[in-house]
Every structure is written in structure tokens, then in C-alpha cells.
């Protein structure tokens, strides 16, 4: 004898079991997501740390570097350049580099509130395009300075050892006064 089941009655009689099965699928899916939390927490901690170290680095190193260039190096090279074409070239380059310093500082100032929030673990909409622009602009700035200006500085200042020594002393005194100042 063959027993046939009414498929409608089978589905309705198995519905509670099917519901438990679907519930388990949902629980396992959520637990899989939970399993990713340690890696995400590590990434979030790295983001907080990097955001704060970037803020500190920019404030303590980049701004100071720009000041040293403008107040010590640029002034020394301008004072030592031969009048005429060389002085005109140095004047144009230092004006360009100073503009670029202010530009990247302004770009950073716009990003700093976002970095501050991130460093505190607060939600923020980090402007990736602005970060890419800042990085690109600073790379171009540094490349120009390294390729064009610093070799020119060396040429100009090496003509007179006193000029190079004066620059070295000026930088030393700035660092000594920074180190001696109360924090």
C-alpha cells in the first residue's frame, strides 16, 4: 500500500520547524558578523591612533618645519643670493614655497576637526578627497623643494662658509629655545 501525503498539510504541519530553522540561519548570520568585530575594533583603534598622531605630527613637526624654512633658510638664502637673476629666482621660489605652506596648512585646518573626532572615537565623515588632495599637494611641494630649491640653497650658501655656519647656528638656537621652553 502506498501512502500519499497532502503537500498542503505537510507544509503547514512543518511550519514551526521551518521557522526554527530560519531563525537559526538569522542567528548564525548575525554571529558571523559578530566574529568580525575584533578585526573591526582593531582597525577602529588604529584609525583613532593614526588620526591623533597625524594631528600631533602636523601641529608639532610640519608647522615648525615651515617656520624654520621661512625664518631661517629662506632668509639666509635671500640674504646670500647674488643680486640680479639669482636673487629674483630665489625670491620667486621662496614666495611660491611660502604660498604652498599656507595652502597645505589651510587644507589641514579643514581636516583637523574630523581627525579630532576620529581620534576620540566619535563618528565623523572623513573627507577622503580632501585628504588625497593634501597628500598630493604636499608631495608635489616637497618634490619641487628637493629638486629645485634645496640644491640652489646649497650652491648659494656654500659660497661662504660663514653663511652656512650662520644658518646652522640659527637652527640650533631655535631648537634649543624650543627644547628649553616649558610645555
mmCIF file of C-alpha atoms in Angstrom:
data_model
loop_
_atom_site.group_PDB
_atom_site.id
_atom_site.type_symbol
_atom_site.label_atom_id
_atom_site.label_comp_id
_atom_site.label_asym_id
_atom_site.label_seq_id
_atom_site.Cartn_x
_atom_site.Cartn_y
_atom_site.Cartn_z
ATOM 1 C CA UNK A 1 0.000 0.000 0.000
ATOM 2 C CA UNK A 2 1.334 3.434 -0.967
ATOM 3 C CA UNK A 3 0.802 6.353 1.357
ATOM 4 C CA UNK A 4 0.481 9.755 -0.255
ATOM 5 C CA UNK A 5 0.670 12.957 1.715
ATOM 6 C CA UNK A 6 -1.219 16.055 1.061
ATOM 7 C CA UNK A 7 1.517 18.611 0.371
ATOM 8 C CA UNK A 8 -0.517 21.480 1.803
ATOM 9 C CA UNK A 9 -0.945 19.725 5.096
ATOM 10 C CA UNK A 10 2.808 18.805 5.121
ATOM 11 C CA UNK A 11 3.858 22.444 4.703
ATOM 12 C CA UNK A 12 1.547 23.688 7.395
ATOM 13 C CA UNK A 13 2.478 20.912 9.772
ATOM 14 C CA UNK A 14 6.244 21.597 9.247
ATOM 15 C CA UNK A 15 5.915 25.402 9.507
ATOM 16 C CA UNK A 16 7.025 25.594 13.149
ATOM 17 C CA UNK A 17 10.138 23.539 12.362
ATOM 18 C CA UNK A 18 10.886 25.674 9.305
ATOM 19 C CA UNK A 19 10.534 28.805 11.432
ATOM 20 C CA UNK A 20 13.102 27.456 13.906
ATOM 21 C CA UNK A 21 15.432 26.642 11.038
ATOM 22 C CA UNK A 22 15.112 30.165 9.562
ATOM 23 C CA UNK A 23 15.675 31.640 12.988
ATOM 24 C CA UNK A 24 18.905 29.657 13.325
ATOM 25 C CA UNK A 25 20.035 30.943 9.934
ATOM 26 C CA UNK A 26 19.475 34.514 11.125
ATOM 27 C CA UNK A 27 21.290 33.881 14.412
ATOM 28 C CA UNK A 28 24.266 32.306 12.647
ATOM 29 C CA UNK A 29 24.411 35.177 10.167
ATOM 30 C CA UNK A 30 24.479 37.710 12.997
ATOM 31 C CA UNK A 31 27.111 35.692 14.886
ATOM 32 C CA UNK A 32 29.272 35.669 11.745
ATOM 33 C CA UNK A 33 29.109 39.457 11.759
ATOM 34 C CA UNK A 34 29.973 39.432 15.457
ATOM 35 C CA UNK A 35 33.019 37.323 14.627
ATOM 36 C CA UNK A 36 34.317 40.210 12.502
ATOM 37 C CA UNK A 37 34.132 42.680 15.402
ATOM 38 C CA UNK A 38 37.641 42.057 16.789
ATOM 39 C CA UNK A 39 39.228 42.923 13.432
ATOM 40 C CA UNK A 40 36.952 45.947 13.049
ATOM 41 C CA UNK A 41 37.749 47.081 16.592
ATOM 42 C CA UNK A 42 41.452 46.773 15.841
ATOM 43 C CA UNK A 43 41.021 48.804 12.651
ATOM 44 C CA UNK A 44 38.998 51.427 14.547
ATOM 45 C CA UNK A 45 41.706 51.661 17.211
ATOM 46 C CA UNK A 46 44.365 52.067 14.530
ATOM 47 C CA UNK A 47 42.279 54.803 12.896
ATOM 48 C CA UNK A 48 41.950 56.623 16.241
ATOM 49 C CA UNK A 49 45.673 56.307 16.903
ATOM 50 C CA UNK A 50 46.665 57.441 13.418
ATOM 51 C CA UNK A 51 44.224 60.352 13.489
ATOM 52 C CA UNK A 52 45.730 61.614 16.745
ATOM 53 C CA UNK A 53 49.324 61.033 15.677
ATOM 54 C CA UNK A 54 48.653 62.849 12.392
ATOM 55 C CA UNK A 55 47.169 65.817 14.263
ATOM 56 C CA UNK A 56 50.111 65.937 16.666
ATOM 57 C CA UNK A 57 52.678 65.467 13.924
ATOM 58 C CA UNK A 58 51.227 68.234 11.802
ATOM 59 C CA UNK A 59 50.995 70.620 14.747
ATOM 60 C CA UNK A 60 54.399 69.816 16.245
ATOM 61 C CA UNK A 61 56.501 68.985 13.188
ATOM 62 C CA UNK A 62 55.030 70.320 9.956
ATOM 63 C CA UNK A 63 54.206 73.823 11.232
ATOM 64 C CA UNK A 64 57.608 74.028 12.928
ATOM 65 C CA UNK A 65 59.338 72.845 9.747
ATOM 66 C CA UNK A 66 57.591 75.534 7.712
ATOM 67 C CA UNK A 67 58.577 78.212 10.246
ATOM 68 C CA UNK A 68 62.202 77.088 10.211
ATOM 69 C CA UNK A 69 62.330 77.167 6.445
ATOM 70 C CA UNK A 70 60.712 80.586 6.222
ATOM 71 C CA UNK A 71 62.543 82.262 9.122
ATOM 72 C CA UNK A 72 65.952 80.660 8.810
ATOM 73 C CA UNK A 73 66.575 79.038 5.434
ATOM 74 C CA UNK A 74 64.625 81.406 3.184
ATOM 75 C CA UNK A 75 66.050 84.491 4.907
ATOM 76 C CA UNK A 76 69.612 83.147 4.743
ATOM 77 C CA UNK A 77 69.368 82.284 1.054
ATOM 78 C CA UNK A 78 67.696 85.590 0.181
ATOM 79 C CA UNK A 79 70.433 87.471 2.058
ATOM 80 C CA UNK A 80 73.205 85.468 0.359
ATOM 81 C CA UNK A 81 71.859 85.350 -3.201
ATOM 82 C CA UNK A 82 73.677 87.347 -5.837
ATOM 83 C CA UNK A 83 71.638 90.411 -6.866
ATOM 84 C CA UNK A 84 70.002 90.087 -10.255
ATOM 85 C CA UNK A 85 68.675 86.882 -11.783
ATOM 86 C CA UNK A 86 69.693 84.644 -8.883
ATOM 87 C CA UNK A 87 68.025 86.830 -6.273
ATOM 88 C CA UNK A 88 64.921 87.144 -8.460
ATOM 89 C CA UNK A 89 64.780 83.352 -8.808
ATOM 90 C CA UNK A 90 65.200 82.811 -5.053
ATOM 91 C CA UNK A 91 62.555 85.446 -4.334
ATOM 92 C CA UNK A 92 60.083 83.771 -6.692
ATOM 93 C CA UNK A 93 60.778 80.298 -5.314
ATOM 94 C CA UNK A 94 60.507 81.342 -1.661
ATOM 95 C CA UNK A 95 57.243 83.154 -2.410
ATOM 96 C CA UNK A 96 55.898 80.015 -4.081
ATOM 97 C CA UNK A 97 57.011 77.739 -1.232
ATOM 98 C CA UNK A 98 55.520 80.077 1.373
ATOM 99 C CA UNK A 99 52.190 80.093 -0.511
ATOM 100 C CA UNK A 100 52.296 76.312 -0.645
ATOM 101 C CA UNK A 101 52.985 76.164 3.108
ATOM 102 C CA UNK A 102 49.893 78.268 3.812
ATOM 103 C CA UNK A 103 47.863 76.204 1.336
ATOM 104 C CA UNK A 104 48.621 72.837 2.941
ATOM 105 C CA UNK A 105 48.215 74.330 6.416
ATOM 106 C CA UNK A 106 44.754 75.580 5.403
ATOM 107 C CA UNK A 107 43.914 72.170 3.943
ATOM 108 C CA UNK A 108 44.974 70.529 7.195
ATOM 109 C CA UNK A 109 42.972 73.042 9.263
ATOM 110 C CA UNK A 110 39.809 71.960 7.421
ATOM 111 C CA UNK A 111 40.569 68.285 8.093
ATOM 112 C CA UNK A 112 41.656 68.692 11.700
ATOM 113 C CA UNK A 113 38.143 68.723 13.260
ATOM 114 C CA UNK A 114 37.402 65.428 11.508
ATOM 115 C CA UNK A 115 40.682 63.945 12.722
ATOM 116 C CA UNK A 116 39.969 65.177 16.240
ATOM 117 C CA UNK A 117 36.584 63.444 16.262
ATOM 118 C CA UNK A 118 38.087 60.268 14.865
ATOM 119 C CA UNK A 119 40.852 60.336 17.480
ATOM 120 C CA UNK A 120 38.171 60.470 20.181
ATOM 121 C CA UNK A 121 36.298 57.564 18.623
ATOM 122 C CA UNK A 122 33.399 59.783 17.592
ATOM 123 C CA UNK A 123 31.524 59.320 14.360
ATOM 124 C CA UNK A 124 32.761 61.595 11.608
ATOM 125 C CA UNK A 125 32.534 61.908 7.865
ATOM 126 C CA UNK A 126 36.201 61.874 6.926
ATOM 127 C CA UNK A 127 36.705 63.751 3.649
ATOM 128 C CA UNK A 128 38.794 61.264 1.659
ATOM 129 C CA UNK A 129 39.061 63.600 -1.340
ATOM 130 C CA UNK A 130 40.440 66.403 0.859
ATOM 131 C CA UNK A 131 42.984 64.017 2.378
ATOM 132 C CA UNK A 132 44.087 62.848 -1.073
ATOM 133 C CA UNK A 133 44.427 66.472 -2.198
ATOM 134 C CA UNK A 134 46.530 67.399 0.841
ATOM 135 C CA UNK A 135 48.810 64.394 0.354
ATOM 136 C CA UNK A 136 49.161 65.087 -3.379
ATOM 137 C CA UNK A 137 49.862 68.797 -2.840
ATOM 138 C CA UNK A 138 52.454 68.138 -0.147
ATOM 139 C CA UNK A 139 54.200 65.513 -2.252
ATOM 140 C CA UNK A 140 54.422 67.988 -5.131
ATOM 141 C CA UNK A 141 55.634 70.717 -2.749
ATOM 142 C CA UNK A 142 58.341 68.505 -1.254
ATOM 143 C CA UNK A 143 59.434 67.202 -4.664
ATOM 144 C CA UNK A 144 59.812 70.753 -6.021
ATOM 145 C CA UNK A 145 61.690 71.887 -2.943
ATOM 146 C CA UNK A 146 64.022 68.866 -3.021
ATOM 147 C CA UNK A 147 64.698 69.082 -6.759
ATOM 148 C CA UNK A 148 64.864 72.844 -7.267
ATOM 149 C CA UNK A 149 65.243 74.866 -4.109
ATOM 150 C CA UNK A 150 67.481 72.870 -1.772
ATOM 151 C CA UNK A 151 70.228 72.344 -4.392
ATOM 152 C CA UNK A 152 70.072 76.086 -5.124
ATOM 153 C CA UNK A 153 70.328 76.820 -1.394
ATOM 154 C CA UNK A 154 73.384 74.610 -1.107
ATOM 155 C CA UNK A 155 75.023 76.349 -4.069
ATOM 156 C CA UNK A 156 74.328 79.822 -2.704
ATOM 157 C CA UNK A 157 75.174 79.175 0.943
ATOM 158 C CA UNK A 158 78.297 77.100 0.232
ATOM 159 C CA UNK A 159 79.966 80.083 -1.441
ATOM 160 C CA UNK A 160 80.636 81.477 2.001
ATOM 161 C CA UNK A 161 81.166 79.049 4.876
ATOM 162 C CA UNK A 162 80.076 81.759 7.308
ATOM 163 C CA UNK A 163 76.603 81.815 5.725
ATOM 164 C CA UNK A 164 76.192 78.055 6.112
ATOM 165 C CA UNK A 165 77.513 78.255 9.694
ATOM 166 C CA UNK A 166 75.119 81.104 10.484
ATOM 167 C CA UNK A 167 72.206 79.037 9.202
ATOM 168 C CA UNK A 168 73.339 76.068 11.299
ATOM 169 C CA UNK A 169 73.630 78.260 14.392
ATOM 170 C CA UNK A 170 70.219 79.801 13.750
ATOM 171 C CA UNK A 171 68.605 76.371 13.501
ATOM 172 C CA UNK A 172 70.467 75.165 16.589
ATOM 173 C CA UNK A 173 69.299 78.173 18.608
ATOM 174 C CA UNK A 174 65.701 77.642 17.516
ATOM 175 C CA UNK A 175 65.841 74.013 18.622
ATOM 176 C CA UNK A 176 67.499 74.868 21.935
ATOM 177 C CA UNK A 177 64.861 77.508 22.686
ATOM 178 C CA UNK A 178 62.061 75.077 21.761
ATOM 179 C CA UNK A 179 63.544 72.350 23.968
ATOM 180 C CA UNK A 180 64.042 74.764 26.871
ATOM 181 C CA UNK A 181 60.559 76.288 26.717
ATOM 182 C CA UNK A 182 58.064 74.969 29.285
ATOM 183 C CA UNK A 183 55.457 72.577 27.963
#
